[in-house]
Coordinates of C-alpha atoms in Angstrom, one line a residue:
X1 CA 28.2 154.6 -258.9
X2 CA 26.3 151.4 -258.6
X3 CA 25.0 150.5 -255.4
X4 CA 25.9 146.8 -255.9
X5 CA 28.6 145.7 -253.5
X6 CA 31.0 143.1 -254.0
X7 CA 31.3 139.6 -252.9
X8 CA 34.1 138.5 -250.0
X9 CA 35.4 135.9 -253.1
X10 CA 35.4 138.5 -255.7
X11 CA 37.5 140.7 -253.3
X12 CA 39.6 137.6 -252.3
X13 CA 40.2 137.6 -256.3
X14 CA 41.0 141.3 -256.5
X15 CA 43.4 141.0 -253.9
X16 CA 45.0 137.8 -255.4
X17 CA 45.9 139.4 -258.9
X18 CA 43.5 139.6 -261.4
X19 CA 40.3 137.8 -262.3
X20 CA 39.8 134.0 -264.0
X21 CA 39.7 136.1 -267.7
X22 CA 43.2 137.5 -267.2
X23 CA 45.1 134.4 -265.9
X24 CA 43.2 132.4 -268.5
X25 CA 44.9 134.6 -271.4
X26 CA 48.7 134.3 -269.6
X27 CA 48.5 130.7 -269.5
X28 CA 49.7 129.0 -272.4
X29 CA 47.6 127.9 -275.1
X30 CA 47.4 123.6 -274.4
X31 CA 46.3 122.8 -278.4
X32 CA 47.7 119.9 -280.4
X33 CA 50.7 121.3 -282.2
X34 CA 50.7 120.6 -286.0
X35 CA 53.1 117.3 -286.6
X36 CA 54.6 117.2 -290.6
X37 CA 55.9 114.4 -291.8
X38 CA 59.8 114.6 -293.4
X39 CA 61.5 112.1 -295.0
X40 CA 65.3 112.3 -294.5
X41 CA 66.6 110.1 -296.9
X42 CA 64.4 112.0 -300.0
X43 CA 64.5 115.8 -298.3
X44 CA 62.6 118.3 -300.3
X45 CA 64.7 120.6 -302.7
X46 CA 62.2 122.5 -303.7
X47 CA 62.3 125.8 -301.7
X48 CA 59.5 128.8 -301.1
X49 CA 61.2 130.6 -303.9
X50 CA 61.7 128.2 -306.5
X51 CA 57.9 126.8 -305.5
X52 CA 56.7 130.6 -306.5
X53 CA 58.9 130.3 -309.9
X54 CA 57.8 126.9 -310.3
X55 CA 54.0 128.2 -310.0
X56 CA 54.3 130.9 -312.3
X57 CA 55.9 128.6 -315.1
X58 CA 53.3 126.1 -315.2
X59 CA 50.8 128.6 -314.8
X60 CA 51.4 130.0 -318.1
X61 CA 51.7 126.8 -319.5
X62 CA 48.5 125.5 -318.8
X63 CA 47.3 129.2 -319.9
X64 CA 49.2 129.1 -323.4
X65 CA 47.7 125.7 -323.7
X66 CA 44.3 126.5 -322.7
X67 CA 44.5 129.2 -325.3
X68 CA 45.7 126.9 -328.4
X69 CA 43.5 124.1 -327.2
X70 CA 40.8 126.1 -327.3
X71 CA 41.2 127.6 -330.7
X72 CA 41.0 124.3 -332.0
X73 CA 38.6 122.2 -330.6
X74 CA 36.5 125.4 -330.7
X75 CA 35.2 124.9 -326.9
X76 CA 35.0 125.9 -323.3
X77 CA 38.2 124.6 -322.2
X78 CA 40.5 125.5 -318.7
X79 CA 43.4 124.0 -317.4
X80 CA 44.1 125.0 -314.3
X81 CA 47.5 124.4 -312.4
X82 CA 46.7 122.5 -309.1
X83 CA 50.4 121.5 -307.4
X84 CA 54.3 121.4 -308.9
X85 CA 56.0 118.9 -306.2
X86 CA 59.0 116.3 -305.9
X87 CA 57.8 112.6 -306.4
X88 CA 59.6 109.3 -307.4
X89 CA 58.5 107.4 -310.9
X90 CA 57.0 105.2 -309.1
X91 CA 54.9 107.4 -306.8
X92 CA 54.0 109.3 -310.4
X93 CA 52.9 106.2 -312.1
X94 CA 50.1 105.9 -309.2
X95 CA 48.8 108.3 -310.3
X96 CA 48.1 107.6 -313.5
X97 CA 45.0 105.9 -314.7
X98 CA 44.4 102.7 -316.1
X99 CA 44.1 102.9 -318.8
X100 CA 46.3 105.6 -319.3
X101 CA 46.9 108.5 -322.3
X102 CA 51.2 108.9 -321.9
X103 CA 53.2 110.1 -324.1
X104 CA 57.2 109.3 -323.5
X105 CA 59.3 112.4 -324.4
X106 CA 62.9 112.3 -325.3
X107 CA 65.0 115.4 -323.3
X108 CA 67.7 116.1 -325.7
X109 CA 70.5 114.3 -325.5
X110 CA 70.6 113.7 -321.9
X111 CA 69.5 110.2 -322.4
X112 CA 66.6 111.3 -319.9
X113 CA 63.2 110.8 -320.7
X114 CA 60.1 112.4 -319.3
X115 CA 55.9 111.7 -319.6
X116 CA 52.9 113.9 -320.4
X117 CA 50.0 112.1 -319.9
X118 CA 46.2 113.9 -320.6
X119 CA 44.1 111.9 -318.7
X120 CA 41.7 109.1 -319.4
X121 CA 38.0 111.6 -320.1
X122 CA 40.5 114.6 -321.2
X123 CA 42.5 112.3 -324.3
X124 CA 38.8 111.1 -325.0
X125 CA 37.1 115.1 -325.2
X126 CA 39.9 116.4 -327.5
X127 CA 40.1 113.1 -330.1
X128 CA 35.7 113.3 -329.9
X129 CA 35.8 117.6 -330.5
X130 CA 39.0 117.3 -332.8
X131 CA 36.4 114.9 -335.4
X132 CA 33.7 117.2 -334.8
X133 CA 31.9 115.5 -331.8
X134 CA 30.2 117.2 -329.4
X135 CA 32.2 116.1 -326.6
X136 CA 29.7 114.7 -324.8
X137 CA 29.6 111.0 -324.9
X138 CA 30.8 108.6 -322.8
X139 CA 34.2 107.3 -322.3
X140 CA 35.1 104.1 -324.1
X141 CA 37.1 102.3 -321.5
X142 CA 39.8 101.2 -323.4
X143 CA 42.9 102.4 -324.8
X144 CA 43.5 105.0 -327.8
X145 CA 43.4 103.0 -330.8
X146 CA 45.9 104.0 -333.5
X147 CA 44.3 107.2 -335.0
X148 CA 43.5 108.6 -331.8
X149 CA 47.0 108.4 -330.1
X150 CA 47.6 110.4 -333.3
X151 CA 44.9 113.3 -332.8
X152 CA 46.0 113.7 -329.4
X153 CA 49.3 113.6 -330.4
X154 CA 49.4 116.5 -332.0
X155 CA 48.1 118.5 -328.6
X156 CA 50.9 116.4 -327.0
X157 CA 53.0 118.3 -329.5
X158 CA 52.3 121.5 -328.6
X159 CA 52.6 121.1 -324.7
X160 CA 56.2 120.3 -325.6
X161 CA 56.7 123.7 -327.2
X162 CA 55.2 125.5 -324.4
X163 CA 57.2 123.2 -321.7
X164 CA 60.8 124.3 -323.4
X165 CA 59.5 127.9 -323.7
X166 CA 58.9 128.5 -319.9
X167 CA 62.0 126.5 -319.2
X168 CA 64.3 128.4 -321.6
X169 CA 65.6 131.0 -319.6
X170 CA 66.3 128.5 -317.1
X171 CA 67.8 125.3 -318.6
X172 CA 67.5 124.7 -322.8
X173 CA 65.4 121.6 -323.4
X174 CA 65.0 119.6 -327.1
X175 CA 62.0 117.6 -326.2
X176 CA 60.6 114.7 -328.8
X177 CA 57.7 112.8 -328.5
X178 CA 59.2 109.0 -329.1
X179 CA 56.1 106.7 -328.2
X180 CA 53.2 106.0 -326.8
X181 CA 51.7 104.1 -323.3
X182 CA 48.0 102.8 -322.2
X183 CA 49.3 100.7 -319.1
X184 CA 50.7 103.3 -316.0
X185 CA 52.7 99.9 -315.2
X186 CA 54.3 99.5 -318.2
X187 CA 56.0 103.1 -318.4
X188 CA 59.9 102.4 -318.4
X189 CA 60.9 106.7 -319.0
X190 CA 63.1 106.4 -315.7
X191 CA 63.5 104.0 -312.7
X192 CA 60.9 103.8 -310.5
X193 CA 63.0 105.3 -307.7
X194 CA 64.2 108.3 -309.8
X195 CA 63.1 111.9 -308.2
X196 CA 61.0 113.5 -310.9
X197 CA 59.3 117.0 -310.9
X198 CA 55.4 116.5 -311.5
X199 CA 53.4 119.5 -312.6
X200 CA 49.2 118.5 -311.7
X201 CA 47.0 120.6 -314.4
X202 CA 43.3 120.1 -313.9
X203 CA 41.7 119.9 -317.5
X204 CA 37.8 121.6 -317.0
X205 CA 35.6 120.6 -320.0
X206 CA 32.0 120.9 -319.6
X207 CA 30.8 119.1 -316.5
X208 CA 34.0 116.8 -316.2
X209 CA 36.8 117.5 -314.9
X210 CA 40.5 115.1 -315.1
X211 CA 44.4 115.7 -314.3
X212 CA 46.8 116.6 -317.2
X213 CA 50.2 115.8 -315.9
X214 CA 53.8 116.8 -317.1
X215 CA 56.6 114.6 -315.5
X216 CA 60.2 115.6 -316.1
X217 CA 63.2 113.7 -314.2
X218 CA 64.8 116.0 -311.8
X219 CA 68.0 115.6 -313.0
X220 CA 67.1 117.4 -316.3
X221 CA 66.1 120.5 -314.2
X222 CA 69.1 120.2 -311.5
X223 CA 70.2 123.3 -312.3
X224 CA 67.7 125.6 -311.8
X225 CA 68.0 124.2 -308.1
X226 CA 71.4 124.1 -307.2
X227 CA 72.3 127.2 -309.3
X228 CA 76.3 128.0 -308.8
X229 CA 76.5 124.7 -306.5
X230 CA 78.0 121.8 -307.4
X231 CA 76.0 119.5 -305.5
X232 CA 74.8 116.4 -307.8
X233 CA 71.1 115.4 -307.1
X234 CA 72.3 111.6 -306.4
X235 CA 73.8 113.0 -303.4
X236 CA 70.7 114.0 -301.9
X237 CA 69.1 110.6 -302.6
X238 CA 71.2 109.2 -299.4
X239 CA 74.3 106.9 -299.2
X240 CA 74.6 103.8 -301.6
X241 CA 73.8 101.5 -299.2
X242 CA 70.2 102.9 -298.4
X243 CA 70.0 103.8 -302.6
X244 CA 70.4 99.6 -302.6
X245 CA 67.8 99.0 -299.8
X246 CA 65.3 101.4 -301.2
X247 CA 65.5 99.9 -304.8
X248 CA 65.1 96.5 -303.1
X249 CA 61.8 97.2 -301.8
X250 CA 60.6 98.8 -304.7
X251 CA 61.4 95.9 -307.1
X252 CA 60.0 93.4 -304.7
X253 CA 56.7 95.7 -304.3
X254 CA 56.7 95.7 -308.3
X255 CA 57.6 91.5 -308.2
X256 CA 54.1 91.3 -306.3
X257 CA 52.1 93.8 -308.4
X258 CA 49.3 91.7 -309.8
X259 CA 47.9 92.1 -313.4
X260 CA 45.5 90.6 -315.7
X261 CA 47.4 88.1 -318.0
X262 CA 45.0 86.1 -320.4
X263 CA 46.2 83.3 -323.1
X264 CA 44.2 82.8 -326.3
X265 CA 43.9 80.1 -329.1
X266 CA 44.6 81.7 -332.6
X267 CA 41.6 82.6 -334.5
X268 CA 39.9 79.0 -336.5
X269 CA 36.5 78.7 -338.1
X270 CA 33.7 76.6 -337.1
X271 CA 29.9 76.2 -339.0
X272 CA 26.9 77.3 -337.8
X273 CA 25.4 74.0 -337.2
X274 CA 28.3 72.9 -335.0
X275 CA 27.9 75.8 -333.0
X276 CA 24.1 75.4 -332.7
X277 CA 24.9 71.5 -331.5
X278 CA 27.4 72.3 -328.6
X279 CA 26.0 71.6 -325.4
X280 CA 27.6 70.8 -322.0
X281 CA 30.0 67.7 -322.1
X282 CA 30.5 68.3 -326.1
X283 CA 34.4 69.2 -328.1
X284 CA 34.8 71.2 -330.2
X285 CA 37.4 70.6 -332.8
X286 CA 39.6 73.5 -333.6
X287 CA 41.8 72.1 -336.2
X288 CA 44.5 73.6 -335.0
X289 CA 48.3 72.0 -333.9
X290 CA 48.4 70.7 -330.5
X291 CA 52.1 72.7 -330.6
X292 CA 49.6 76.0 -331.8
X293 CA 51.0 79.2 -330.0
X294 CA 49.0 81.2 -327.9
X295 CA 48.3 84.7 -327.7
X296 CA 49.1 86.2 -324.5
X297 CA 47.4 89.5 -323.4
X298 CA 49.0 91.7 -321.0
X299 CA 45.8 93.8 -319.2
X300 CA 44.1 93.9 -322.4
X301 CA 46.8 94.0 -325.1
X302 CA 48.5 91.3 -326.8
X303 CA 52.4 91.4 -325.3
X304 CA 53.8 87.7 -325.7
X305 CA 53.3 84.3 -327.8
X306 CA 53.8 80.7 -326.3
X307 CA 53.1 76.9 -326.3
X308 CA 50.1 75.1 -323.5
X309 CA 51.8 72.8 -321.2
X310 CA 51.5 71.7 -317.8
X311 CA 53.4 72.6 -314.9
X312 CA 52.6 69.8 -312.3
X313 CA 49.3 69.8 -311.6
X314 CA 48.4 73.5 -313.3
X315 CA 48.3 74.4 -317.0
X316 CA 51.3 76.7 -318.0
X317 CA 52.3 78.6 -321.3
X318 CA 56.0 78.3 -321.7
X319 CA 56.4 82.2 -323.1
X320 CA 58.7 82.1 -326.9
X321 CA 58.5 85.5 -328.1
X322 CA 57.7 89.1 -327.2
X323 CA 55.2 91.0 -329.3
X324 CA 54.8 94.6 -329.9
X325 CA 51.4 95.9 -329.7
X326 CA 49.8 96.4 -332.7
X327 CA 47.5 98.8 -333.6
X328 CA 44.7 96.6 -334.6
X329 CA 45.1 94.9 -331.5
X330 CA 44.7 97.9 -329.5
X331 CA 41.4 98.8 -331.5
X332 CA 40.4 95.1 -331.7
X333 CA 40.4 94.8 -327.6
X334 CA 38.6 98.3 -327.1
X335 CA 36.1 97.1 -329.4
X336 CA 35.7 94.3 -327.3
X337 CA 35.8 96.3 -324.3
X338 CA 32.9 98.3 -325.3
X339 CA 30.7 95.1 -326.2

């Protein structure tokens, strides 16, 4: 036995119960508890089991893609699924970059549309590897003119097929690619308050790295929710009367979006030497109609066609037609983006 005898305060302690160690580990623990954040008018309806389904199905989507992708472009290329969660269209569009590589897809005849949209540096790798590139340059910040939408396209294509086949034993899809979309704010597949179901696929390619992203409105996939229940996915969007106040907001948060808007005189022709005489102070004569229209660009691409005015003391362009997009525009104005 030791010969060391104890203390009249340890004995006190003996006497009391138990030492400091022993009442330390009875008394509760005083952490922070972990606060989540819930939103009762947009509750989650994705549960732990469906999340697990959910994960398995894009999984082998961005597998079966990786595969064909890979075949073709002849590269190291791996998509790797990061999330499946609930967001609005608005929340979705976000997250898209500007500019952006979207392709709008028609769900059957549902009238529904979704979005698959490869990312900026991911649309720009396939179209350079596709022509035999390297895939190593820089990327052009601009849109994809016409014949790249087209060689992406046809990837776009493909992720369709794989998207109905994980989904067919679920709910039958009949997707179609119907057009094309550079500007995230321009996207009109659904409203922006719309639940949607957004599947985030990282796209590795040599030392880069961007987010592939499949958006399909929730209503399309209601059924592999709700099952045998009859509950309708409006319902769980709240009553009317918030439905009203929430779209509100959101249109007067789009109202006060700001984008670029530039006007343009139509193209005329001036020599050399008048050129080489301008100087500060000097006009130059266009030749053109004071009533000429103007070209109205839209971030970049040429949306509208009006008349100069004034508007008090401000100049104004009183707007008299709506232009598609054309494709020579789009090339034209990432030509000029690159200079």
């Amino acid at each position: 036995m030791s010969n060391e005898s104890l203390s009249q305060n340890e004995i006190d302690l003996l006497f009391s119960g138990g030492a400091p160690a022993a009442q330390e580990a009875r008394s509760p623990s005083r952490g922070i508890p972990e606060v989540q954040l819930y939103d009762f008018r947009r509750p989650a309806r994705i549960s732990k089991e469906r999340k697990r389904s959910l994960t398995a199905m894009y999984g082998l989507l961005a597998k079966s893609l990786e595969g064909w992708i890979t075949t073709r472009v002849r590269d190291q290329v791996e998509l790797e699924l990061q999330s499946v969660e609930q967001l609005t269209f608005g929340e979705f569009m976000l997250a898209l970059p500007s500019p952006c590589a979207s392709y709008i897809i028609d769900v059957g005849t549902s009238g529904q549309q979704g979005v698959i949209d490869f990312g900026h540096e991911f649309a720009y790798f396939l179209v350079d590897r596709l022509l035999g590139g390297t895939g190593r340059h820089g990327v052009p910040d601009r849109p994809l003119s016409l014949m790249e939408k087209k060689f992406v396209e046809v990837v776009a294509e493909r992720a369709t097929y794989h998207l109905m086949e994980v989904w067919a034993d679920y709910v039958q899809m009949d997707l179609q690619i119907t057009s094309f979309e550079s500007i995230p704010e321009m996207l009109q597949a659904a409203n922006r308050e719309d639940p949607v179901l957004v599947a985030n696929i990282e796209a590795h390619t040599g030392d880069s790295s961007s987010l592939f992203l499949v958006c399909l409105p929730f209503v399309t996939v209601e059924k592999f929710f709700t099952g045998a229940s009859k509950r309708r996915t409006q319902n769980l969007l709240g009553t009317p009367e918030e439905r009203a106040h929430d779209r509100d907001q959101l249109e007067e948060s789009v109202r006060d979006a700001r984008i670029t808007v530039g006007a343009r005189f139509p193209a005329f022709h001036a020599t050399l030497g008048t050129l080489a005489s301008l100087a500060p102070g000097g006009v130059l004569e266009t030749g053109l109609s004071p009533n000429a229209r103007l070209d109205l660009f839209v971030a970049g691409q040429r949306r509208f066609q009006g008349t100069p005015g004034r508007m008090g003391n401000s100049l104004a362009v009183r707007v008299t037609d709506h232009v598609d997009p054309e494709p020579e525009d789009l090339i034209e104005a990432g030509r000029e983006n690159d200079h």
